[in-house]
Structures are given as C-alpha cells and as structure tokens.
Short mmCIF file of C-alpha atoms and ligand atoms in Angstrom, two decimals:
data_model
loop_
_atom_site.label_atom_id
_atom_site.label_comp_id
_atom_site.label_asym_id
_atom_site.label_seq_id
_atom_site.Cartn_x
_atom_site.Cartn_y
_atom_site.Cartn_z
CA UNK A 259 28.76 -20.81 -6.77
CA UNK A 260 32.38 -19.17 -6.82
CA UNK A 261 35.03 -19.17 -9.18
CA UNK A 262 36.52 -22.61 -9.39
CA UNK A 263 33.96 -23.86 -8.08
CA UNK A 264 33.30 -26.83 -10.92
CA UNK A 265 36.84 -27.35 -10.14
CA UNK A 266 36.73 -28.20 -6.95
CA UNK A 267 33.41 -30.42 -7.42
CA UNK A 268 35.47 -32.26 -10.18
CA UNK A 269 38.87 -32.75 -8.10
CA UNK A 270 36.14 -34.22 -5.00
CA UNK A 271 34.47 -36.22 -7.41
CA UNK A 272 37.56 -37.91 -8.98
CA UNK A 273 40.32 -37.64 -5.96
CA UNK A 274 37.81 -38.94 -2.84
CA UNK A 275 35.43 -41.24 -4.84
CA UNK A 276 36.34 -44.31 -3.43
CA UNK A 277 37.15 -42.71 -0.07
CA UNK A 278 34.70 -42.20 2.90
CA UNK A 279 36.06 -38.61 3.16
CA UNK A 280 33.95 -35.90 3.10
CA UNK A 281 35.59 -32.75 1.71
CA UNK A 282 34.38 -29.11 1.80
CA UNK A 283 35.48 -26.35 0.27
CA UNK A 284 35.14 -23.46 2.00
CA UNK A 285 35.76 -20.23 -1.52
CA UNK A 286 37.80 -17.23 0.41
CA UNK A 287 37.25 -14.92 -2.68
CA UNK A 288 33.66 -14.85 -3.90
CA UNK A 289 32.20 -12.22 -5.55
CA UNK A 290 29.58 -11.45 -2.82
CA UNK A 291 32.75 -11.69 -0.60
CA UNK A 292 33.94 -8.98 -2.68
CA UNK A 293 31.00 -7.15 -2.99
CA UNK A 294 30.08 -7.28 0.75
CA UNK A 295 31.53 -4.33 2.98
CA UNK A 296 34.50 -4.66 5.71
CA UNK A 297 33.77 -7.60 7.12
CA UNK A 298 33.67 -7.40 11.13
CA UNK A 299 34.17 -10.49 13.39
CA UNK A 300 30.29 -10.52 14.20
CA UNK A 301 29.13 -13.75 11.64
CA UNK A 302 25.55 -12.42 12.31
CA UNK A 303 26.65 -8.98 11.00
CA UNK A 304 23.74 -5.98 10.62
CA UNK A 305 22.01 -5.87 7.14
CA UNK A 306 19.08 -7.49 4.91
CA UNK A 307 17.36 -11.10 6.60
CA UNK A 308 15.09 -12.90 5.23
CA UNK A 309 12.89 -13.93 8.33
CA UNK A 310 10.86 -17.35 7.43
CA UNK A 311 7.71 -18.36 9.05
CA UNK A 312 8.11 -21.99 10.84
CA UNK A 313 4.88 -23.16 9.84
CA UNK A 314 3.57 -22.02 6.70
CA UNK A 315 6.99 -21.31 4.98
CA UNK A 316 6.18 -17.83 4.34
CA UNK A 317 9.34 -15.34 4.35
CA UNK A 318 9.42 -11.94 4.52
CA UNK A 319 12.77 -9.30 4.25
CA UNK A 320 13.77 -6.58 6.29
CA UNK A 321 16.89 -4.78 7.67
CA UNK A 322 18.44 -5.41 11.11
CA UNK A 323 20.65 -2.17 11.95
CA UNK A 324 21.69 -3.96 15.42
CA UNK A 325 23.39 -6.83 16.09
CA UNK A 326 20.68 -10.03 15.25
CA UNK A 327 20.67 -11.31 18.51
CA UNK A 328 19.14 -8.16 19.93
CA UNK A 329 17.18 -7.54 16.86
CA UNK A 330 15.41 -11.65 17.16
CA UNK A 331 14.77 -10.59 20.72
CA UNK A 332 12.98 -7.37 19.63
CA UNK A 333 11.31 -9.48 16.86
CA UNK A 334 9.95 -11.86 19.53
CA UNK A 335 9.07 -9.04 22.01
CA UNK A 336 7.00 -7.59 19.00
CA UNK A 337 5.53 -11.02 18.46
CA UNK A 338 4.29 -11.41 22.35
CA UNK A 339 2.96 -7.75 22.08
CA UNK A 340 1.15 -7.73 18.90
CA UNK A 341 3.47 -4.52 17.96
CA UNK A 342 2.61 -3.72 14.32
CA UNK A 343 5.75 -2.40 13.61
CA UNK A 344 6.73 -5.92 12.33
CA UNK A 345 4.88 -7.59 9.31
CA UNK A 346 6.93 -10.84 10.23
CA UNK A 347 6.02 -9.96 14.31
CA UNK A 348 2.22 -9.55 12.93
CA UNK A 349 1.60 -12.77 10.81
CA UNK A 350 2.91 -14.75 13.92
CA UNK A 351 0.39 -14.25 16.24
CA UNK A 352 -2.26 -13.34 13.17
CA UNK A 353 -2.29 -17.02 12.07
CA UNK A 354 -1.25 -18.86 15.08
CA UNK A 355 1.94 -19.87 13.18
CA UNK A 356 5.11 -20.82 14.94
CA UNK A 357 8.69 -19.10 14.67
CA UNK A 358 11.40 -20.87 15.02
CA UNK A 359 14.96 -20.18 16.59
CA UNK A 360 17.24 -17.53 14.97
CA UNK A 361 19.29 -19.78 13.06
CA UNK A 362 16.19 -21.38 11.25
CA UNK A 363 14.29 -18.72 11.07
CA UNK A 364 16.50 -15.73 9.90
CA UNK A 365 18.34 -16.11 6.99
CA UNK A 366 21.00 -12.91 6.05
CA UNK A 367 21.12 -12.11 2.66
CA UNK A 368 23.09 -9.18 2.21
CA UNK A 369 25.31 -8.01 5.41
CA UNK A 370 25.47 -3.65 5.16
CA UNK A 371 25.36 -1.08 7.71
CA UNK A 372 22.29 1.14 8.52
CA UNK A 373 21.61 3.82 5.83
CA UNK A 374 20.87 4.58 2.62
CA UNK A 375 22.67 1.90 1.54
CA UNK A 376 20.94 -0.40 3.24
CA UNK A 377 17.63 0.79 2.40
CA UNK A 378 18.43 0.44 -1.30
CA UNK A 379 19.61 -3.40 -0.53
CA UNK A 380 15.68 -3.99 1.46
CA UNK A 381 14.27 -2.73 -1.45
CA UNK A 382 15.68 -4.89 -3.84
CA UNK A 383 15.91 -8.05 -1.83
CA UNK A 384 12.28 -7.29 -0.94
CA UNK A 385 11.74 -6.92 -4.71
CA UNK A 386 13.23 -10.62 -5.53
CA UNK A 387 11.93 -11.98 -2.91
CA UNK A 388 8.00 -11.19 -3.27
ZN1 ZN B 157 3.04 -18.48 8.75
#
C-alpha cells in the first residue's frame, strides 16, 4: 500500500470497468521507497531475503552482502556440500526438500548494504518473521 493508493484502485475500478484493460500502477514515492537507501541499478540489490523452502513452505531470513546471484549460487554450493554455515543450505538436504529458482525462492525484504545496519535489519526481519 502507498499513498493514493485507494485512489488509484477507485479511478481503475470506475474508469476501466467495462473495458478489457488491465491497468497497473506502478507508486514512485512509497515510504519504503523513501526509507530504502540510494537505490543502485542492481533490482536484486544486497540486503535482508527471505529464502522459502519449495516444498514445505518453510522460510527463513538472512542477509546477502553480495550481489544475489552470487550469493543463490553460494546458497546452492552450501546445499550440495552439506556446509552448515546455512540454516536454509541445512534444512534442504536435512529433509529431502526441494529449492526452487531464485526468483521463487528468495524473496528481498529490506535492500541495505553490509554492516551494522544491516545486521540490525536481520534481526528484526528475523524477529517478524519467526
Ligand atoms: Zn522444507
């Protein structure tokens, strides 16, 4: 939700309702837009993910200080080694559960740069989340 956002929902529902059209709106000023950091061109920036088991719908959060295509290939590397470095990399291979590809499987919640910063965000993501 964003400001406006009923607005928008009520000019779709009333303007296009007879139509065929299907309209997004795309909000360029949210709040988590405003609370995230500079954003960089990478759309899988570093910061807090929330990694989702394919098969038993289980999700655990942690911080990726690289960029996510690196840090999924270190997560599946983990995962084919049995490294316990990785809770998520663990309960793979632990339960014979399935992961799925990046997009389905990780899912950022909070994009930040390594540091404190982003140690603060784990922790509270990881407190909402379990
Ligand atoms: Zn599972």
């Amino acid at each position: 939700m964003f400001p406006g956002f009923a607005q928008c929902q009520a000019i779709k529902n009333n303007l296009f309702k007879h139509t065929n059209l299907q309209i997004a709106f795309r909000p360029t000023n949210t709040t988590y837009q405003q609370l995230s950091q500079r954003r960089t061109n990478n759309n899988k920036p570093s910061g807090i993910y929330q990694l989702k088991c394919n098969t038993c719908k289980i999700s655990y959060v942690g911080q990726l200080g690289r960029p996510i295509t690196t840090c999924y290939k270190e997560h599946i590397r983990y995962i084919r080694q049995n490294n316990p470095m990785s809770a998520y990399a663990m309960h793979i291979p632990n339960n014979r559960h399935k992961f799925g590809p990046a997009e389905e499987t990780l899912r950022p919640l909070k994009p930040c740069t390594k540091g404190t910063k982003m140690n603060c965000w784990e922790a509270l993501y990881i407190y909402i989340y379990t």
